[in-house]
Amino acid sequence: MTARKVIIDTDPGQDDAVALLLALASPDQIDLLGITCVAGNVPLSLTQKNARMICEVASRPDVPVFAGRAAPLMRPLVTAEEVHGKTGLDGPELFEPKMPLQSQNGVDFIIETLRREPAGSVTLCPLGPLSNIAAAFQAAPDIVARVQEIVLMGGAYFEVGNVTPAAEFNIYVDPEAAEIVLKSGIQITMMPLDVTHKALTTRPRIEALRNLGNSAGTFTAEMLDFFERFDMEKYGSEGGPLHDPCVIAYLIAPDLFTGRHINVEIETQSKLTLGMTVADWWGVTDRRPNALFIGDLDAEGFFKLITERLARL
Ligand code: RIB
Ligand code: CA
């Protein structure tokens, strides 16, 4: 099977970082054309630096890293330092990456790549707010039909919101961008909180990573030691939800996941429920299904995959 051409759009963030490591450790399945960074968990100046740091932790400075939008399409930026720490990667000892940030803007890289590569051959994997993706579609509508698939982390239905009672963070930060993506007509697979809250970083799972004995395993264990505390305190769970790696694991081992092809629309008007993903899980409307909404995963298989792949780094 040839490697799938992928652009990861990300706001590292510890869980983004694990998703990047999983992708970087899987060149046989993922031909990572580039990493475009967006403002989200922390400001863009940090997300682009963190992405380059993770490439160096994986000894993959060959992957180009781009900075995209520093803010949502129409709203002020909302960040999540309370979850990820001031750096966005609190936990391990951080360092100044040596690899350069590309001079081209990430949005332009997405447009140029989709125009250059054969139509239908590039998958977009957004792991943060959808500002870069939507901006690219607005600037170059011709690229929409050229996207193979979008596999994103975002939204919630049964799990409801994590940043407001109604909304998940990635959608809440830029609901207008999410609406543009969900209405694009592109084949979309969504990893909402409904599934990511079942992918918990329990102590044995973190220790398995630490016991790999390589720098990627130790770095990841130290990131997760920090990352899990917020959700464990909030939900009383036995670990933190490993959101973004669900996207990359789906590309590598889709059978780990199950979901339903349903209609998902985004609330962009109501102050009370702004950013809510209105998921028609029970098919009570005649709205056209537009996303594979993932609801469950084989959590043991998921962590086994991550551990096996990070052992390669
Ligand atoms: O709500 C979880 C999402 O928001 C994850 O992508 C996490 O990294 C943050 O961006
Ligand atoms: Ca993220």
Short mmCIF file of C-alpha atoms and ligand atoms in Angstrom, two decimals:
data_model
loop_
_atom_site.label_atom_id
_atom_site.label_comp_id
_atom_site.label_asym_id
_atom_site.label_seq_id
_atom_site.Cartn_x
_atom_site.Cartn_y
_atom_site.Cartn_z
CA MET A 1 0.00 0.00 0.00
CA THR A 2 1.51 3.37 -0.98
CA ALA A 3 1.84 6.02 1.69
CA ARG A 4 -1.07 8.46 1.89
CA LYS A 5 -0.23 12.11 1.14
CA VAL A 6 -1.15 14.19 4.18
CA ILE A 7 -1.01 17.79 5.42
CA ILE A 8 -1.42 18.07 9.20
CA ASP A 9 -2.80 21.42 10.42
CA THR A 10 -2.14 21.77 14.12
CA ASP A 11 -1.96 23.87 17.32
CA PRO A 12 0.52 21.91 19.54
CA GLY A 13 -0.61 21.23 22.36
CA GLN A 14 0.57 17.99 23.96
CA ASP A 15 -2.07 15.82 22.26
CA ASP A 16 -1.24 17.40 18.88
CA ALA A 17 2.39 16.56 19.60
CA VAL A 18 1.61 12.87 20.09
CA ALA A 19 -0.38 12.91 16.84
CA LEU A 20 2.63 14.43 15.03
CA LEU A 21 4.98 11.83 16.54
CA LEU A 22 2.66 9.02 15.44
CA ALA A 23 2.58 10.40 11.89
CA LEU A 24 6.33 11.04 11.80
CA ALA A 25 6.97 7.47 12.98
CA SER A 26 4.80 6.02 10.20
CA PRO A 27 6.40 7.09 6.86
CA ASP A 28 5.32 3.77 5.31
CA GLN A 29 1.68 4.83 5.63
CA ILE A 30 1.88 8.60 5.89
CA ASP A 31 3.73 10.77 3.38
CA LEU A 32 3.66 13.95 5.44
CA LEU A 33 3.90 16.74 2.83
CA GLY A 34 3.97 19.47 5.46
CA ILE A 35 2.79 20.69 8.86
CA THR A 36 0.80 23.94 8.91
CA CYS A 37 0.39 25.62 12.28
CA VAL A 38 -2.57 27.61 13.52
CA ALA A 39 -3.31 29.66 16.64
CA GLY A 40 -5.38 27.66 19.11
CA ASN A 41 -4.18 26.04 22.31
CA VAL A 42 -1.51 28.76 22.45
CA PRO A 43 -0.65 31.66 20.09
CA LEU A 44 0.82 30.94 16.63
CA SER A 45 4.34 31.99 17.67
CA LEU A 46 4.33 29.03 20.05
CA THR A 47 2.41 26.46 17.97
CA GLN A 48 4.88 26.81 15.08
CA LYS A 49 7.86 26.53 17.45
CA ASN A 50 6.33 23.50 19.18
CA ALA A 51 5.68 21.75 15.86
CA ARG A 52 9.34 22.20 14.85
CA MET A 53 10.45 20.93 18.28
CA ILE A 54 8.38 17.77 17.83
CA CYS A 55 9.84 17.17 14.36
CA GLU A 56 13.30 17.27 15.99
CA VAL A 57 12.23 14.95 18.83
CA ALA A 58 11.24 12.51 16.04
CA SER A 59 14.52 13.21 14.15
CA ARG A 60 12.41 14.33 11.18
CA PRO A 61 13.66 17.87 10.43
CA ASP A 62 12.98 17.03 6.76
CA VAL A 63 9.27 17.79 7.17
CA PRO A 64 8.53 21.46 6.32
CA VAL A 65 6.71 23.45 9.01
CA PHE A 66 4.65 26.53 8.13
CA ALA A 67 2.91 29.22 10.17
CA GLY A 68 -0.68 29.92 9.09
CA ARG A 69 -3.29 32.15 10.68
CA ALA A 70 -2.64 33.89 14.01
CA ALA A 71 -6.37 34.33 14.63
CA PRO A 72 -9.80 32.95 13.70
CA LEU A 73 -11.53 34.25 10.55
CA MET A 74 -13.80 36.72 12.30
CA ARG A 75 -13.33 36.49 16.07
CA PRO A 76 -10.64 37.20 18.65
CA LEU A 77 -8.46 34.20 19.50
CA VAL A 78 -9.34 32.05 22.51
CA THR A 79 -6.45 29.95 23.87
CA ALA A 80 -6.17 27.07 26.38
CA GLU A 81 -3.06 27.61 28.50
CA GLU A 82 -5.00 26.29 31.50
CA VAL A 83 -4.90 22.88 29.81
CA HIS A 84 -1.57 22.90 27.97
CA GLY A 85 0.52 25.30 30.08
CA LYS A 86 2.05 28.62 29.02
CA THR A 87 4.35 27.00 26.42
CA GLY A 88 1.65 24.74 25.03
CA LEU A 89 3.97 21.76 25.65
CA ASP A 90 4.48 21.98 29.42
CA GLY A 91 5.85 18.82 31.01
CA PRO A 92 9.21 17.88 29.43
CA GLU A 93 12.30 20.06 29.22
CA LEU A 94 11.78 22.11 26.06
CA PHE A 95 14.46 23.40 23.69
CA GLU A 96 14.90 25.89 20.84
CA PRO A 97 14.41 23.97 17.58
CA LYS A 98 17.18 24.33 14.99
CA MET A 99 15.11 23.50 11.90
CA PRO A 100 13.77 26.62 10.14
CA LEU A 101 10.19 27.78 9.90
CA GLN A 102 9.25 27.96 6.22
CA SER A 103 8.84 31.51 4.92
CA GLN A 104 5.68 30.65 2.95
CA ASN A 105 2.41 31.14 4.86
CA GLY A 106 0.71 27.86 5.77
CA VAL A 107 -2.52 28.83 4.03
CA ASP A 108 -0.62 29.42 0.77
CA PHE A 109 1.20 26.09 1.22
CA ILE A 110 -2.16 24.28 1.48
CA ILE A 111 -3.41 25.99 -1.71
CA GLU A 112 -0.18 25.40 -3.66
CA THR A 113 0.08 21.75 -2.61
CA LEU A 114 -3.53 20.93 -3.49
CA ARG A 115 -3.09 22.59 -6.90
CA ARG A 116 0.20 20.73 -7.56
CA GLU A 117 -0.64 17.22 -6.37
CA PRO A 118 -3.04 15.07 -8.43
CA ALA A 119 -6.69 15.84 -7.62
CA GLY A 120 -8.03 13.59 -4.87
CA SER A 121 -4.60 12.52 -3.65
CA VAL A 122 -4.10 14.73 -0.55
CA THR A 123 -5.80 14.26 2.85
CA LEU A 124 -6.08 17.23 5.22
CA CYS A 125 -5.79 16.46 8.96
CA PRO A 126 -6.81 19.48 11.06
CA LEU A 127 -6.05 19.02 14.77
CA GLY A 128 -6.96 22.55 15.93
CA PRO A 129 -9.30 25.39 14.98
CA LEU A 130 -10.17 25.22 11.26
CA SER A 131 -9.03 28.77 10.46
CA ASN A 132 -6.24 27.78 8.00
CA ILE A 133 -8.38 25.27 6.13
CA ALA A 134 -11.33 27.63 5.74
CA ALA A 135 -9.06 30.53 4.75
CA ALA A 136 -7.52 28.35 2.02
CA PHE A 137 -10.97 27.39 0.70
CA GLN A 138 -12.08 31.05 0.70
CA ALA A 139 -8.93 32.23 -1.10
CA ALA A 140 -8.89 29.37 -3.63
CA PRO A 141 -12.31 27.73 -4.08
CA ASP A 142 -10.85 25.59 -6.89
CA ILE A 143 -8.92 23.48 -4.36
CA VAL A 144 -12.04 22.22 -2.53
CA ALA A 145 -12.80 19.59 -5.19
CA ARG A 146 -9.14 18.48 -5.14
CA VAL A 147 -9.11 17.38 -1.48
CA GLN A 148 -9.18 13.57 -1.04
CA GLU A 149 -10.65 13.64 2.49
CA ILE A 150 -10.62 15.67 5.69
CA VAL A 151 -10.03 13.76 8.93
CA LEU A 152 -10.33 16.20 11.82
CA MET A 153 -10.51 16.32 15.59
CA GLY A 154 -13.40 18.45 16.74
CA GLY A 155 -17.00 18.61 17.92
CA ALA A 156 -19.07 16.67 20.40
CA TYR A 157 -22.57 15.28 20.73
CA PHE A 158 -23.19 12.86 23.62
CA GLU A 159 -20.10 14.20 25.40
CA VAL A 160 -21.34 17.82 24.99
CA GLY A 161 -18.78 20.65 25.22
CA ASN A 162 -15.40 21.00 26.93
CA VAL A 163 -14.89 24.75 26.59
CA THR A 164 -18.56 25.73 27.08
CA PRO A 165 -21.48 23.48 28.08
CA ALA A 166 -22.28 23.23 24.35
CA ALA A 167 -19.03 23.46 22.38
CA GLU A 168 -15.73 21.63 21.90
CA PHE A 169 -12.63 23.87 21.78
CA ASN A 170 -11.50 23.51 18.13
CA ILE A 171 -14.97 24.33 16.81
CA TYR A 172 -15.68 27.01 19.42
CA VAL A 173 -12.53 29.01 18.62
CA ASP A 174 -13.52 29.44 14.96
CA PRO A 175 -17.13 28.38 14.33
CA GLU A 176 -17.35 30.22 11.01
CA ALA A 177 -14.33 28.27 9.76
CA ALA A 178 -15.90 25.02 10.93
CA GLU A 179 -19.13 25.88 9.10
CA ILE A 180 -17.20 26.49 5.85
CA VAL A 181 -15.45 23.11 6.18
CA LEU A 182 -18.59 21.14 7.15
CA LYS A 183 -20.50 22.70 4.20
CA SER A 184 -17.66 22.14 1.69
CA GLY A 185 -19.04 18.86 0.33
CA ILE A 186 -15.68 17.15 0.97
CA GLN A 187 -15.64 13.65 2.50
CA ILE A 188 -15.16 14.38 6.22
CA THR A 189 -14.39 12.08 9.15
CA MET A 190 -14.79 13.73 12.56
CA MET A 191 -13.13 12.61 15.81
CA PRO A 192 -15.38 14.32 18.42
CA LEU A 193 -15.09 14.21 22.21
CA ASP A 194 -17.52 11.27 22.03
CA VAL A 195 -14.62 9.07 20.95
CA THR A 196 -11.60 10.95 22.28
CA HIS A 197 -12.93 10.82 25.84
CA LYS A 198 -12.66 7.03 25.54
CA ALA A 199 -8.92 7.27 24.72
CA LEU A 200 -7.65 7.94 28.23
CA THR A 201 -3.97 8.18 29.16
CA THR A 202 -4.12 5.78 32.11
CA ARG A 203 -1.00 5.29 34.25
CA PRO A 204 -0.04 1.90 32.65
CA ARG A 205 -0.37 3.42 29.17
CA ILE A 206 1.92 6.33 30.08
CA GLU A 207 4.43 4.01 31.77
CA ALA A 208 4.53 1.82 28.63
CA LEU A 209 5.64 4.92 26.71
CA ARG A 210 8.19 5.92 29.34
CA ASN A 211 9.57 2.38 29.36
CA LEU A 212 10.34 2.55 25.64
CA GLY A 213 13.64 4.01 26.77
CA ASN A 214 13.97 6.34 23.77
CA SER A 215 13.76 10.13 23.80
CA ALA A 216 10.37 10.17 22.02
CA GLY A 217 8.89 7.83 24.62
CA THR A 218 10.27 9.78 27.57
CA PHE A 219 9.29 13.15 26.05
CA THR A 220 5.76 11.88 25.42
CA ALA A 221 5.37 10.41 28.91
CA GLU A 222 6.46 13.72 30.43
CA MET A 223 4.02 15.65 28.22
CA LEU A 224 1.15 13.37 29.22
CA ASP A 225 2.07 13.47 32.92
CA PHE A 226 1.33 17.20 32.68
CA PHE A 227 -1.52 17.09 30.11
CA GLU A 228 -3.72 14.56 31.93
CA ARG A 229 -3.99 16.51 35.23
CA PHE A 230 -6.53 19.06 33.91
CA ASP A 231 -9.11 16.54 32.67
CA MET A 232 -8.57 14.11 35.56
CA GLU A 233 -9.41 16.92 37.98
CA LYS A 234 -12.35 18.16 35.89
CA TYR A 235 -13.94 14.80 35.06
CA GLY A 236 -12.56 12.61 37.85
CA SER A 237 -11.35 10.28 35.07
CA GLU A 238 -8.41 7.87 35.30
CA GLY A 239 -6.48 9.72 32.64
CA GLY A 240 -6.58 12.55 30.12
CA PRO A 241 -8.32 12.18 26.71
CA LEU A 242 -5.77 11.77 23.92
CA HIS A 243 -7.78 13.72 21.34
CA ASP A 244 -5.66 14.46 18.27
CA PRO A 245 -3.80 11.14 17.82
CA CYS A 246 -7.23 9.60 17.02
CA VAL A 247 -7.02 11.40 13.65
CA ILE A 248 -3.65 9.88 12.69
CA ALA A 249 -4.47 6.45 14.14
CA TYR A 250 -7.58 6.46 11.92
CA LEU A 251 -5.40 6.92 8.82
CA ILE A 252 -3.17 4.01 9.87
CA ALA A 253 -5.74 1.62 11.40
CA PRO A 254 -9.31 2.74 10.59
CA ASP A 255 -10.76 -0.52 11.97
CA LEU A 256 -9.95 0.70 15.47
CA PHE A 257 -12.85 3.18 15.10
CA THR A 258 -16.62 3.02 14.57
CA GLY A 259 -19.11 5.77 13.80
CA ARG A 260 -22.10 6.88 11.77
CA HIS A 261 -22.43 8.92 8.57
CA ILE A 262 -24.71 11.72 9.69
CA ASN A 263 -25.50 15.39 9.24
CA VAL A 264 -23.46 17.78 11.38
CA GLU A 265 -24.11 21.51 11.40
CA ILE A 266 -22.37 24.28 13.36
CA GLU A 267 -24.03 26.88 15.56
CA THR A 268 -22.53 30.26 14.59
CA GLN A 269 -25.21 32.70 15.84
CA SER A 270 -26.34 31.84 19.37
CA LYS A 271 -24.22 33.25 22.19
CA LEU A 272 -25.42 30.43 24.46
CA THR A 273 -24.50 27.53 22.15
CA LEU A 274 -21.87 29.10 19.84
CA GLY A 275 -19.67 26.41 18.27
CA MET A 276 -21.99 23.53 19.06
CA THR A 277 -21.84 20.64 16.57
CA VAL A 278 -25.50 19.85 16.02
CA ALA A 279 -25.09 16.16 15.16
CA ASP A 280 -28.19 14.38 13.81
CA TRP A 281 -27.06 11.02 15.29
CA TRP A 282 -30.64 9.65 15.37
CA GLY A 283 -31.57 10.85 11.85
CA VAL A 284 -34.48 13.02 12.98
CA THR A 285 -34.03 15.61 10.21
CA ASP A 286 -33.88 15.39 6.44
CA ARG A 287 -30.54 17.23 6.42
CA ARG A 288 -27.97 15.57 4.12
CA PRO A 289 -25.36 13.46 5.94
CA ASN A 290 -21.98 15.26 5.54
CA ALA A 291 -19.62 13.56 7.98
CA LEU A 292 -18.57 10.21 9.38
CA PHE A 293 -19.02 11.03 13.09
CA ILE A 294 -16.87 8.62 15.11
CA GLY A 295 -18.36 7.46 18.42
CA ASP A 296 -16.14 4.62 19.64
CA LEU A 297 -12.68 3.06 19.44
CA ASP A 298 -10.66 0.06 20.58
CA ALA A 299 -8.67 1.99 23.20
CA GLU A 300 -6.23 -0.84 23.95
CA GLY A 301 -5.47 -1.24 20.25
CA PHE A 302 -5.10 2.53 19.90
CA PHE A 303 -2.48 2.83 22.65
CA LYS A 304 -0.71 -0.32 21.45
CA LEU A 305 -0.36 1.29 18.00
CA ILE A 306 1.00 4.55 19.46
CA THR A 307 3.46 2.70 21.69
CA GLU A 308 4.68 0.42 18.89
CA ARG A 309 5.18 3.34 16.50
CA LEU A 310 6.93 5.63 18.99
CA ALA A 311 9.31 2.74 19.70
CA ARG A 312 10.56 3.22 16.12
CA LEU A 313 11.76 6.79 16.78
O1 RIB B 1 -10.98 19.90 22.43
C1 RIB B 1 -9.76 19.22 22.18
C2 RIB B 1 -9.00 19.87 21.09
O2 RIB B 1 -8.67 21.21 21.47
C3 RIB B 1 -7.64 19.18 20.82
O3 RIB B 1 -7.30 19.33 19.47
C4 RIB B 1 -6.70 19.94 21.69
O4 RIB B 1 -5.35 19.92 21.18
C5 RIB B 1 -7.26 21.34 21.58
O5 RIB B 1 -6.75 21.91 20.38
CA CA B 2 -5.16 20.37 18.88
#
